[in-house]
Amino acid sequence: MTDRSPAAVAERVYRDHRGRMLAALVRVLGDFELAEDALQDAFAAALRRWQPSALPDDPVAWLLSVARNRAIDRIRRARAGRVADAGGEPGRGAVMTMTEYGEDRLLGVGDDQLSLIFTCCHPALSMDARVALTLQAVAGMTAAEIARVFLVGETTMAQRLVRAKRKIRDAGITFEVPPDHRLPERLASVLAVVYLVFTQGYTAPRDSPQHDQLRAEALRLGKLVATLMPDEPEALGLVALMLLTDSRRETRYTTSGDIVLLEDQDRARWDRAQIAEAVGLLRRAARMGAPGPYQLQAAIAAEHARAPSGERTDWPAIAELYRVLLELAPSAVVALNHAVAVSMAEGPEAGLALVDGIEGLDGYHLLHAARADFLRRLERADEARAAYRRAHELAANPADRRFLAGRLRELGEAVGDE
């Protein structure tokens, strides 16, 4: 039986509706901090005033109404303070417009969550600030949880979040989905943030709290954007890409936490429901006739999902998809992935020639790991050992370091820290 105690009801409402309630309040207040404080006040009031025998019929409406009134109180107090400081002259600011909004409009939250995501991902903010603000405002994570993701102190993260919110308020950044002519640029920023959240979680050590929390939240956010913007093929492509990647999560590591390469994974354990959902989304996106980077990456992941085994993977098709991706969205990391695919399709010598032409990734351990693999397959052991050694020095993930140490041992070099 569902727990109907006031605390349990408040907890469920917080978990399920906090995002859209905050979005509604930010829209009418134009101020993140004021909206968060007012909502926090409302939940505190609920815990004091709700009774097991007399819970509100609509807890969300009750909380929004209380939050609205608390915000008005704060606005009045701030206004009174400014008037006193100015010798009796009234102050100015976005919050002065709060009383223009009636309760009906406050409760008509509609697509406010989408507007909230676009606001959090505004190009005026740094990428770190966009990710952190999205995780807090949209995903509901605390400053302490986000600080662990960024490997910084809680105080540092709290200050970063406050600065981001004040920049939005002081710059007068509009709380809305941008107009059509600005949409491609702004949507790209939103999708980049969502994908960054996903990769932060997916590449985190499996036993860390970020692993499940971030990838699950990124999938939820991605699906939310794709649902609210069903005519945007790249939003569909991103969700397809995340689903296809996530479908392999149970087979990426052994029970002891060691890496299992893609070609060695047990494909019977890949999540076929996720793969089917992703392929359906990818087909929908393809019918719109506007291929983009996320759709191409999803198409590559779909090729892997389609292959019955590592040996029977269509590497020429994957190499061609990477070539097209490289033309559309050139980057050193895409060039590295293209080199790996070419090495599988045409041999390690072809891959080595490509990887040796890549610039700007000397500090990236996967570049050296790929180069080491090509050299190992070419039986150039001394050069392979040097490349594996460099990759091992740069790798931060313990599982990556154990894998690279194992490769070094296979080549006759003892590594003692794993």
GROMACS .gro file of C-alpha atoms in nm:
model
  418
    1MET     CA    1   0.000   0.000   0.000
    2THR     CA    2   0.127   0.344  -0.085
    3ASP     CA    3   0.253   0.536   0.216
    4ARG     CA    4   0.015   0.835   0.266
    5SER     CA    5   0.208   0.999   0.547
    6PRO     CA    6   0.278   1.373   0.484
    7ALA     CA    7   0.654   1.311   0.465
    8ALA     CA    8   0.614   1.030   0.211
    9VAL     CA    9   0.374   1.232  -0.004
   10ALA     CA   10   0.607   1.533   0.004
   11GLU     CA   11   0.901   1.312  -0.091
   12ARG     CA   12   0.711   1.164  -0.389
   13VAL     CA   13   0.601   1.508  -0.507
   14TYR     CA   14   0.958   1.635  -0.477
   15ARG     CA   15   1.097   1.340  -0.671
   16ASP     CA   16   0.835   1.341  -0.947
   17HIS     CA   17   0.742   1.709  -0.988
   18ARG     CA   18   1.024   1.925  -0.855
   19GLY     CA   19   1.159   1.999  -1.202
   20ARG     CA   20   0.836   2.128  -1.350
   21MET     CA   21   0.745   2.321  -1.034
   22LEU     CA   22   1.084   2.492  -1.033
   23ALA     CA   23   1.048   2.564  -1.405
   24ALA     CA   24   0.709   2.726  -1.348
   25LEU     CA   25   0.842   2.943  -1.067
   26VAL     CA   26   1.155   3.046  -1.258
   27ARG     CA   27   0.936   3.150  -1.551
   28VAL     CA   28   0.724   3.389  -1.348
   29LEU     CA   29   1.001   3.510  -1.119
   30GLY     CA   30   1.287   3.535  -1.367
   31ASP     CA   31   1.523   3.447  -1.082
   32PHE     CA   32   1.662   3.097  -1.011
   33GLU     CA   33   1.764   3.165  -0.652
   34LEU     CA   34   1.432   3.322  -0.558
   35ALA     CA   35   1.241   3.034  -0.718
   36GLU     CA   36   1.451   2.770  -0.538
   37ASP     CA   37   1.419   2.947  -0.203
   38ALA     CA   38   1.041   2.985  -0.244
   39LEU     CA   39   1.000   2.618  -0.337
   40GLN     CA   40   1.213   2.511  -0.044
   41ASP     CA   41   0.998   2.725   0.186
   42ALA     CA   42   0.684   2.560   0.045
   43PHE     CA   43   0.812   2.206   0.110
   44ALA     CA   44   0.913   2.305   0.462
   45ALA     CA   45   0.562   2.447   0.517
   46ALA     CA   46   0.408   2.125   0.385
   47LEU     CA   47   0.597   1.914   0.636
   48ARG     CA   48   0.473   2.140   0.918
   49ARG     CA   49   0.113   2.180   0.808
   50TRP     CA   50   0.004   1.867   0.622
   51GLN     CA   51  -0.186   1.613   0.833
   52PRO     CA   52  -0.229   1.241   0.753
   53SER     CA   53  -0.608   1.280   0.763
   54ALA     CA   54  -0.618   1.606   0.565
   55LEU     CA   55  -0.370   1.602   0.280
   56PRO     CA   56  -0.437   1.851  -0.004
   57ASP     CA   57  -0.626   1.708  -0.301
   58ASP     CA   58  -0.357   1.843  -0.535
   59PRO     CA   59  -0.023   1.864  -0.349
   60VAL     CA   60   0.155   2.019  -0.651
   61ALA     CA   61  -0.099   2.302  -0.672
   62TRP     CA   62  -0.078   2.352  -0.294
   63LEU     CA   63   0.301   2.375  -0.302
   64LEU     CA   64   0.307   2.612  -0.598
   65SER     CA   65   0.050   2.837  -0.435
   66VAL     CA   66   0.251   2.852  -0.111
   67ALA     CA   67   0.576   2.904  -0.302
   68ARG     CA   68   0.417   3.188  -0.496
   69ASN     CA   69   0.305   3.357  -0.175
   70ARG     CA   70   0.645   3.308  -0.011
   71ALA     CA   71   0.812   3.461  -0.317
   72ILE     CA   72   0.579   3.760  -0.298
   73ASP     CA   73   0.671   3.802   0.069
   74ARG     CA   74   1.040   3.793  -0.017
   75ILE     CA   75   0.986   4.044  -0.300
   76ARG     CA   76   0.800   4.281  -0.068
   77ARG     CA   77   1.070   4.259   0.196
   78ALA     CA   78   1.341   4.318  -0.065
   79ARG     CA   79   1.145   4.610  -0.209
   80ALA     CA   80   1.096   4.763   0.133
   81GLY     CA   81   1.468   4.731   0.200
   82ARG     CA   82   1.558   4.895  -0.130
   83VAL     CA   83   1.310   5.177  -0.071
   84ALA     CA   84   1.458   5.240   0.272
   85ASP     CA   85   1.814   5.232   0.133
   86ALA     CA   86   1.718   5.477  -0.141
   87GLY     CA   87   1.554   5.722   0.096
   88GLY     CA   88   1.200   5.634  -0.004
   89GLU     CA   89   1.246   5.577  -0.382
   90PRO     CA   90   1.107   5.243  -0.512
   91GLY     CA   91   1.360   4.991  -0.649
   92ARG     CA   92   1.359   4.812  -0.986
   93GLY     CA   93   1.409   4.453  -1.098
   94ALA     CA   94   1.255   4.154  -1.268
   95VAL     CA   95   1.098   4.032  -0.946
   96MET     CA   96   0.877   4.341  -0.937
   97THR     CA   97   0.662   4.178  -1.207
   98MET     CA   98   0.563   3.881  -0.990
   99THR     CA   99   0.223   4.019  -0.898
  100GLU     CA  100   0.132   4.033  -1.269
  101TYR     CA  101   0.097   3.655  -1.263
  102GLY     CA  102  -0.214   3.500  -1.126
  103GLU     CA  103  -0.235   3.154  -0.978
  104ASP     CA  104  -0.392   3.005  -1.291
  105ARG     CA  105  -0.093   3.099  -1.504
  106LEU     CA  106   0.149   2.974  -1.240
  107LEU     CA  107  -0.015   2.633  -1.245
  108GLY     CA  108  -0.023   2.609  -1.625
  109VAL     CA  109   0.332   2.472  -1.642
  110GLY     CA  110   0.311   2.332  -1.999
  111ASP     CA  111   0.656   2.307  -2.159
  112ASP     CA  112   0.833   2.498  -1.884
  113GLN     CA  113   1.081   2.219  -1.828
  114LEU     CA  114   1.202   2.257  -2.185
  115SER     CA  115   1.245   2.631  -2.131
  116LEU     CA  116   1.436   2.556  -1.811
  117ILE     CA  117   1.677   2.326  -1.996
  118PHE     CA  118   1.738   2.589  -2.264
  119THR     CA  119   1.800   2.852  -1.997
  120CYS     CA  120   2.048   2.631  -1.811
  121CYS     CA  121   2.230   2.558  -2.140
  122HIS     CA  122   2.252   2.921  -2.255
  123PRO     CA  123   2.573   2.989  -2.456
  124ALA     CA  124   2.655   3.284  -2.228
  125LEU     CA  125   2.746   3.029  -1.959
  126SER     CA  126   3.060   2.817  -1.966
  127MET     CA  127   3.013   2.449  -2.052
  128ASP     CA  128   3.096   2.348  -1.693
  129ALA     CA  129   2.834   2.592  -1.563
  130ARG     CA  130   2.574   2.464  -1.812
  131VAL     CA  131   2.626   2.104  -1.705
  132ALA     CA  132   2.626   2.187  -1.333
  133LEU     CA  133   2.318   2.407  -1.355
  134THR     CA  134   2.128   2.148  -1.561
  135LEU     CA  135   2.213   1.877  -1.311
  136GLN     CA  136   2.087   2.088  -1.023
  137ALA     CA  137   1.788   2.271  -1.171
  138VAL     CA  138   1.655   2.004  -1.406
  139ALA     CA  139   1.785   1.680  -1.259
  140GLY     CA  140   1.746   1.785  -0.895
  141MET     CA  141   2.099   1.690  -0.786
  142THR     CA  142   2.249   1.866  -0.486
  143ALA     CA  143   2.562   2.081  -0.500
  144ALA     CA  144   2.747   1.809  -0.307
  145GLU     CA  145   2.649   1.542  -0.562
  146ILE     CA  146   2.753   1.762  -0.855
  147ALA     CA  147   3.079   1.849  -0.681
  148ARG     CA  148   3.167   1.480  -0.674
  149VAL     CA  149   3.106   1.459  -1.050
  150PHE     CA  150   3.343   1.750  -1.117
  151LEU     CA  151   3.593   1.639  -0.851
  152VAL     CA  152   3.577   1.977  -0.675
  153GLY     CA  153   3.479   2.079  -0.323
  154GLU     CA  154   3.114   2.135  -0.234
  155THR     CA  155   3.176   2.502  -0.151
  156THR     CA  156   3.344   2.559  -0.488
  157MET     CA  157   3.052   2.399  -0.671
  158ALA     CA  158   2.794   2.592  -0.468
  159GLN     CA  159   2.967   2.919  -0.559
  160ARG     CA  160   2.983   2.817  -0.926
  161LEU     CA  161   2.608   2.749  -0.926
  162VAL     CA  162   2.527   3.080  -0.757
  163ARG     CA  163   2.739   3.269  -1.012
  164ALA     CA  164   2.563   3.094  -1.301
  165LYS     CA  165   2.216   3.176  -1.166
  166ARG     CA  166   2.306   3.539  -1.104
  167LYS     CA  167   2.455   3.569  -1.451
  168ILE     CA  168   2.124   3.451  -1.597
  169ARG     CA  169   1.932   3.702  -1.385
  170ASP     CA  170   2.167   3.998  -1.431
  171ALA     CA  171   2.211   3.943  -1.806
  172GLY     CA  172   1.834   3.932  -1.850
  173ILE     CA  173   1.854   3.591  -2.022
  174THR     CA  174   1.504   3.508  -2.136
  175PHE     CA  175   1.338   3.203  -1.987
  176GLU     CA  176   1.197   3.051  -2.306
  177VAL     CA  177   1.263   2.812  -2.591
  178PRO     CA  178   1.451   3.023  -2.851
  179PRO     CA  179   1.285   3.129  -3.176
  180ASP     CA  180   1.320   2.906  -3.483
  181HIS     CA  181   1.614   3.093  -3.636
  182ARG     CA  182   1.818   3.046  -3.314
  183LEU     CA  183   1.704   2.693  -3.244
  184PRO     CA  184   1.980   2.491  -3.420
  185GLU     CA  185   2.255   2.671  -3.229
  186ARG     CA  186   2.076   2.651  -2.894
  187LEU     CA  187   1.955   2.293  -2.939
  188ALA     CA  188   2.312   2.184  -3.015
  189SER     CA  189   2.417   2.326  -2.677
  190VAL     CA  190   2.136   2.143  -2.497
  191LEU     CA  191   2.217   1.810  -2.665
  192ALA     CA  192   2.589   1.854  -2.594
  193VAL     CA  193   2.516   1.904  -2.224
  194VAL     CA  194   2.290   1.598  -2.209
  195TYR     CA  195   2.551   1.382  -2.386
  196LEU     CA  196   2.827   1.511  -2.159
  197VAL     CA  197   2.619   1.413  -1.856
  198PHE     CA  198   2.572   1.066  -2.007
  199THR     CA  199   2.940   1.013  -2.086
  200GLN     CA  200   3.041   1.137  -1.740
  201GLY     CA  201   2.824   0.863  -1.593
  202TYR     CA  202   2.903   0.591  -1.845
  203THR     CA  203   3.279   0.630  -1.814
  204ALA     CA  204   3.278   0.665  -1.435
  205PRO     CA  205   3.402   0.361  -1.240
  206ARG     CA  206   3.120   0.108  -1.224
  207ASP     CA  207   3.101   0.110  -0.845
  208SER     CA  208   3.084   0.490  -0.817
  209PRO     CA  209   2.746   0.656  -0.743
  210GLN     CA  210   2.783   0.872  -1.056
  211HIS     CA  211   2.780   0.571  -1.289
  212ASP     CA  212   2.412   0.486  -1.262
  213GLN     CA  213   2.282   0.826  -1.153
  214LEU     CA  214   2.425   1.032  -1.439
  215ARG     CA  215   2.361   0.797  -1.728
  216ALA     CA  216   2.002   0.739  -1.612
  217GLU     CA  217   1.944   1.112  -1.571
  218ALA     CA  218   2.092   1.188  -1.912
  219LEU     CA  219   1.860   0.933  -2.071
  220ARG     CA  220   1.563   1.090  -1.894
  221LEU     CA  221   1.662   1.441  -2.004
  222GLY     CA  222   1.731   1.329  -2.359
  223LYS     CA  223   1.391   1.160  -2.384
  224LEU     CA  224   1.227   1.468  -2.237
  225VAL     CA  225   1.384   1.692  -2.503
  226ALA     CA  226   1.300   1.445  -2.782
  227THR     CA  227   0.941   1.415  -2.660
  228LEU     CA  228   0.890   1.789  -2.638
  229MET     CA  229   1.066   1.851  -2.973
  230PRO     CA  230   0.958   1.549  -3.183
  231ASP     CA  231   1.053   1.713  -3.513
  232GLU     CA  232   1.421   1.752  -3.423
  233PRO     CA  233   1.609   1.453  -3.573
  234GLU     CA  234   1.927   1.516  -3.376
  235ALA     CA  235   1.736   1.495  -3.047
  236LEU     CA  236   1.609   1.153  -3.160
  237GLY     CA  237   1.961   1.061  -3.274
  238LEU     CA  238   2.109   1.145  -2.937
  239VAL     CA  239   1.856   0.933  -2.750
  240ALA     CA  240   1.921   0.645  -2.992
  241LEU     CA  241   2.297   0.681  -2.939
  242MET     CA  242   2.264   0.679  -2.560
  243LEU     CA  243   2.030   0.379  -2.566
  244LEU     CA  244   2.259   0.178  -2.792
  245THR     CA  245   2.562   0.260  -2.579
  246ASP     CA  246   2.373   0.186  -2.258
  247SER     CA  247   2.249  -0.147  -2.394
  248ARG     CA  248   2.606  -0.284  -2.354
  249ARG     CA  249   2.668  -0.161  -2.000
  250GLU     CA  250   2.632  -0.503  -1.828
  251THR     CA  251   2.898  -0.661  -2.047
  252ARG     CA  252   3.168  -0.393  -2.039
  253TYR     CA  253   3.336  -0.526  -1.727
  254THR     CA  254   3.400  -0.862  -1.565
  255THR     CA  255   3.259  -0.928  -1.219
  256SER     CA  256   3.596  -0.819  -1.081
  257GLY     CA  257   3.575  -0.486  -1.266
  258ASP     CA  258   3.815  -0.556  -1.554
  259ILE     CA  259   3.744  -0.421  -1.904
  260VAL     CA  260   3.592  -0.653  -2.165
  261LEU     CA  261   3.663  -0.529  -2.519
  262LEU     CA  262   3.366  -0.478  -2.751
  263GLU     CA  263   3.460  -0.775  -2.971
  264ASP     CA  264   3.479  -1.004  -2.666
  265GLN     CA  265   3.152  -0.901  -2.500
  266ASP     CA  266   2.867  -1.150  -2.456
  267ARG     CA  267   2.617  -1.009  -2.706
  268ALA     CA  268   2.337  -1.227  -2.570
  269ARG     CA  269   2.346  -1.004  -2.262
  270TRP     CA  270   2.307  -0.678  -2.452
  271ASP     CA  271   1.972  -0.513  -2.375
  272ARG     CA  272   1.766  -0.596  -2.684
  273ALA     CA  273   1.471  -0.380  -2.574
  274GLN     CA  274   1.694  -0.073  -2.562
  275ILE     CA  275   1.844  -0.163  -2.900
  276ALA     CA  276   1.498  -0.203  -3.057
  277GLU     CA  277   1.384   0.131  -2.915
  278ALA     CA  278   1.699   0.301  -3.043
  279VAL     CA  279   1.669   0.155  -3.393
  280GLY     CA  280   1.309   0.275  -3.410
  281LEU     CA  281   1.413   0.627  -3.310
  282LEU     CA  282   1.697   0.622  -3.561
  283ARG     CA  283   1.460   0.526  -3.842
  284ARG     CA  284   1.223   0.807  -3.743
  285ALA     CA  285   1.511   1.053  -3.748
  286ALA     CA  286   1.634   0.926  -4.086
  287ARG     CA  287   1.291   0.987  -4.242
  288MET     CA  288   1.334   1.359  -4.168
  289GLY     CA  289   1.626   1.372  -4.411
  290ALA     CA  290   1.863   1.581  -4.200
  291PRO     CA  291   2.155   1.361  -4.089
  292GLY     CA  292   2.369   1.496  -3.808
  293PRO     CA  293   2.656   1.387  -3.581
  294TYR     CA  294   2.439   1.212  -3.323
  295GLN     CA  295   2.247   1.019  -3.586
  296LEU     CA  296   2.575   0.906  -3.746
  297GLN     CA  297   2.722   0.796  -3.413
  298ALA     CA  298   2.400   0.611  -3.339
  299ALA     CA  299   2.418   0.445  -3.682
  300ILE     CA  300   2.772   0.326  -3.598
  301ALA     CA  301   2.651   0.187  -3.264
  302ALA     CA  302   2.361   0.020  -3.445
  303GLU     CA  303   2.608  -0.156  -3.678
  304HIS     CA  304   2.777  -0.306  -3.372
  305ALA     CA  305   2.438  -0.404  -3.229
  306ARG     CA  306   2.343  -0.569  -3.559
  307ALA     CA  307   2.661  -0.781  -3.584
  308PRO     CA  308   2.615  -1.137  -3.449
  309SER     CA  309   2.977  -1.145  -3.328
  310GLY     CA  310   3.288  -0.930  -3.314
  311GLU     CA  311   3.438  -1.120  -3.609
  312ARG     CA  312   3.129  -1.064  -3.825
  313THR     CA  313   3.111  -0.687  -3.767
  314ASP     CA  314   3.079  -0.486  -4.087
  315TRP     CA  315   3.393  -0.278  -4.031
  316PRO     CA  316   3.401  -0.128  -4.384
  317ALA     CA  317   3.051   0.013  -4.323
  318ILE     CA  318   3.158   0.150  -3.984
  319ALA     CA  319   3.474   0.305  -4.132
  320GLU     CA  320   3.262   0.473  -4.400
  321LEU     CA  321   3.020   0.612  -4.140
  322TYR     CA  322   3.315   0.754  -3.945
  323ARG     CA  323   3.449   0.909  -4.268
  324VAL     CA  324   3.116   1.087  -4.320
  325LEU     CA  325   3.109   1.190  -3.953
  326LEU     CA  326   3.461   1.329  -3.987
  327GLU     CA  327   3.348   1.546  -4.277
  328LEU     CA  328   3.039   1.665  -4.093
  329ALA     CA  329   3.188   1.721  -3.748
  330PRO     CA  330   3.568   1.707  -3.770
  331SER     CA  331   3.754   1.651  -3.445
  332ALA     CA  332   4.067   1.471  -3.333
  333VAL     CA  333   3.863   1.216  -3.135
  334VAL     CA  334   3.646   1.131  -3.438
  335ALA     CA  335   3.966   1.100  -3.645
  336LEU     CA  336   4.101   0.854  -3.387
  337ASN     CA  337   3.784   0.646  -3.399
  338HIS     CA  338   3.798   0.652  -3.780
  339ALA     CA  339   4.157   0.526  -3.765
  340VAL     CA  340   4.054   0.237  -3.539
  341ALA     CA  341   3.768   0.140  -3.773
  342VAL     CA  342   4.001   0.156  -4.076
  343SER     CA  343   4.252  -0.065  -3.895
  344MET     CA  344   3.981  -0.325  -3.844
  345ALA     CA  345   3.863  -0.301  -4.204
  346GLU     CA  346   4.197  -0.273  -4.386
  347GLY     CA  347   4.463  -0.377  -4.135
  348PRO     CA  348   4.676  -0.217  -3.860
  349GLU     CA  349   4.919  -0.049  -4.101
  350ALA     CA  350   4.639   0.161  -4.252
  351GLY     CA  351   4.518   0.255  -3.904
  352LEU     CA  352   4.869   0.347  -3.788
  353ALA     CA  353   4.920   0.579  -4.085
  354LEU     CA  354   4.602   0.765  -3.995
  355VAL     CA  355   4.662   0.782  -3.621
  356ASP     CA  356   5.015   0.918  -3.669
  357GLY     CA  357   4.863   1.213  -3.857
  358ILE     CA  358   4.633   1.316  -3.571
  359GLU     CA  359   4.734   1.629  -3.380
  360GLY     CA  360   4.622   1.759  -3.044
  361LEU     CA  361   4.563   1.430  -2.857
  362ASP     CA  362   4.906   1.365  -2.706
  363GLY     CA  363   4.755   1.382  -2.356
  364TYR     CA  364   4.470   1.143  -2.441
  365HIS     CA  365   4.544   0.789  -2.326
  366LEU     CA  366   4.319   0.625  -2.585
  367LEU     CA  367   4.528   0.765  -2.871
  368HIS     CA  368   4.837   0.590  -2.733
  369ALA     CA  369   4.637   0.275  -2.653
  370ALA     CA  370   4.510   0.256  -3.012
  371ARG     CA  371   4.856   0.320  -3.153
  372ALA     CA  372   4.998   0.051  -2.922
  373ASP     CA  373   4.737  -0.195  -3.045
  374PHE     CA  374   4.826  -0.131  -3.409
  375LEU     CA  375   5.197  -0.177  -3.333
  376ARG     CA  376   5.128  -0.497  -3.135
  377ARG     CA  377   4.934  -0.642  -3.427
  378LEU     CA  378   5.224  -0.546  -3.659
  379GLU     CA  379   5.461  -0.734  -3.420
  380ARG     CA  380   5.663  -0.419  -3.350
  381ALA     CA  381   5.695  -0.508  -2.981
  382ASP     CA  382   5.940  -0.240  -2.863
  383GLU     CA  383   5.731   0.043  -3.008
  384ALA     CA  384   5.410  -0.117  -2.880
  385ARG     CA  385   5.551  -0.135  -2.526
  386ALA     CA  386   5.647   0.234  -2.537
  387ALA     CA  387   5.299   0.333  -2.655
  388TYR     CA  388   5.123   0.116  -2.393
  389ARG     CA  389   5.351   0.263  -2.127
  390ARG     CA  390   5.250   0.617  -2.229
  391ALA     CA  391   4.880   0.522  -2.233
  392HIS     CA  392   4.916   0.366  -1.888
  393GLU     CA  393   5.076   0.684  -1.752
  394LEU     CA  394   4.787   0.896  -1.881
  395ALA     CA  395   4.492   0.671  -1.792
  396ALA     CA  396   4.291   0.775  -1.485
  397ASN     CA  397   4.024   0.502  -1.469
  398PRO     CA  398   4.156   0.206  -1.264
  399ALA     CA  399   3.998  -0.044  -1.505
  400ASP     CA  400   4.176   0.121  -1.800
  401ARG     CA  401   4.505   0.109  -1.610
  402ARG     CA  402   4.462  -0.261  -1.529
  403PHE     CA  403   4.386  -0.339  -1.894
  404LEU     CA  404   4.692  -0.151  -2.019
  405ALA     CA  405   4.912  -0.310  -1.752
  406GLY     CA  406   4.791  -0.649  -1.874
  407ARG     CA  407   4.888  -0.566  -2.231
  408LEU     CA  408   5.234  -0.461  -2.110
  409ARG     CA  409   5.277  -0.789  -1.924
  410GLU     CA  410   5.177  -0.980  -2.240
  411LEU     CA  411   5.465  -0.800  -2.410
  412GLY     CA  412   5.706  -0.900  -2.132
  413GLU     CA  413   5.708  -0.579  -1.927
  414ALA     CA  414   5.615  -0.605  -1.559
  415VAL     CA  415   5.391  -0.331  -1.418
  416GLY     CA  416   5.348  -0.341  -1.046
  417ASP     CA  417   5.072  -0.100  -0.945
  418GLU     CA  418   4.765  -0.302  -1.054
   0.00000   0.00000   0.00000
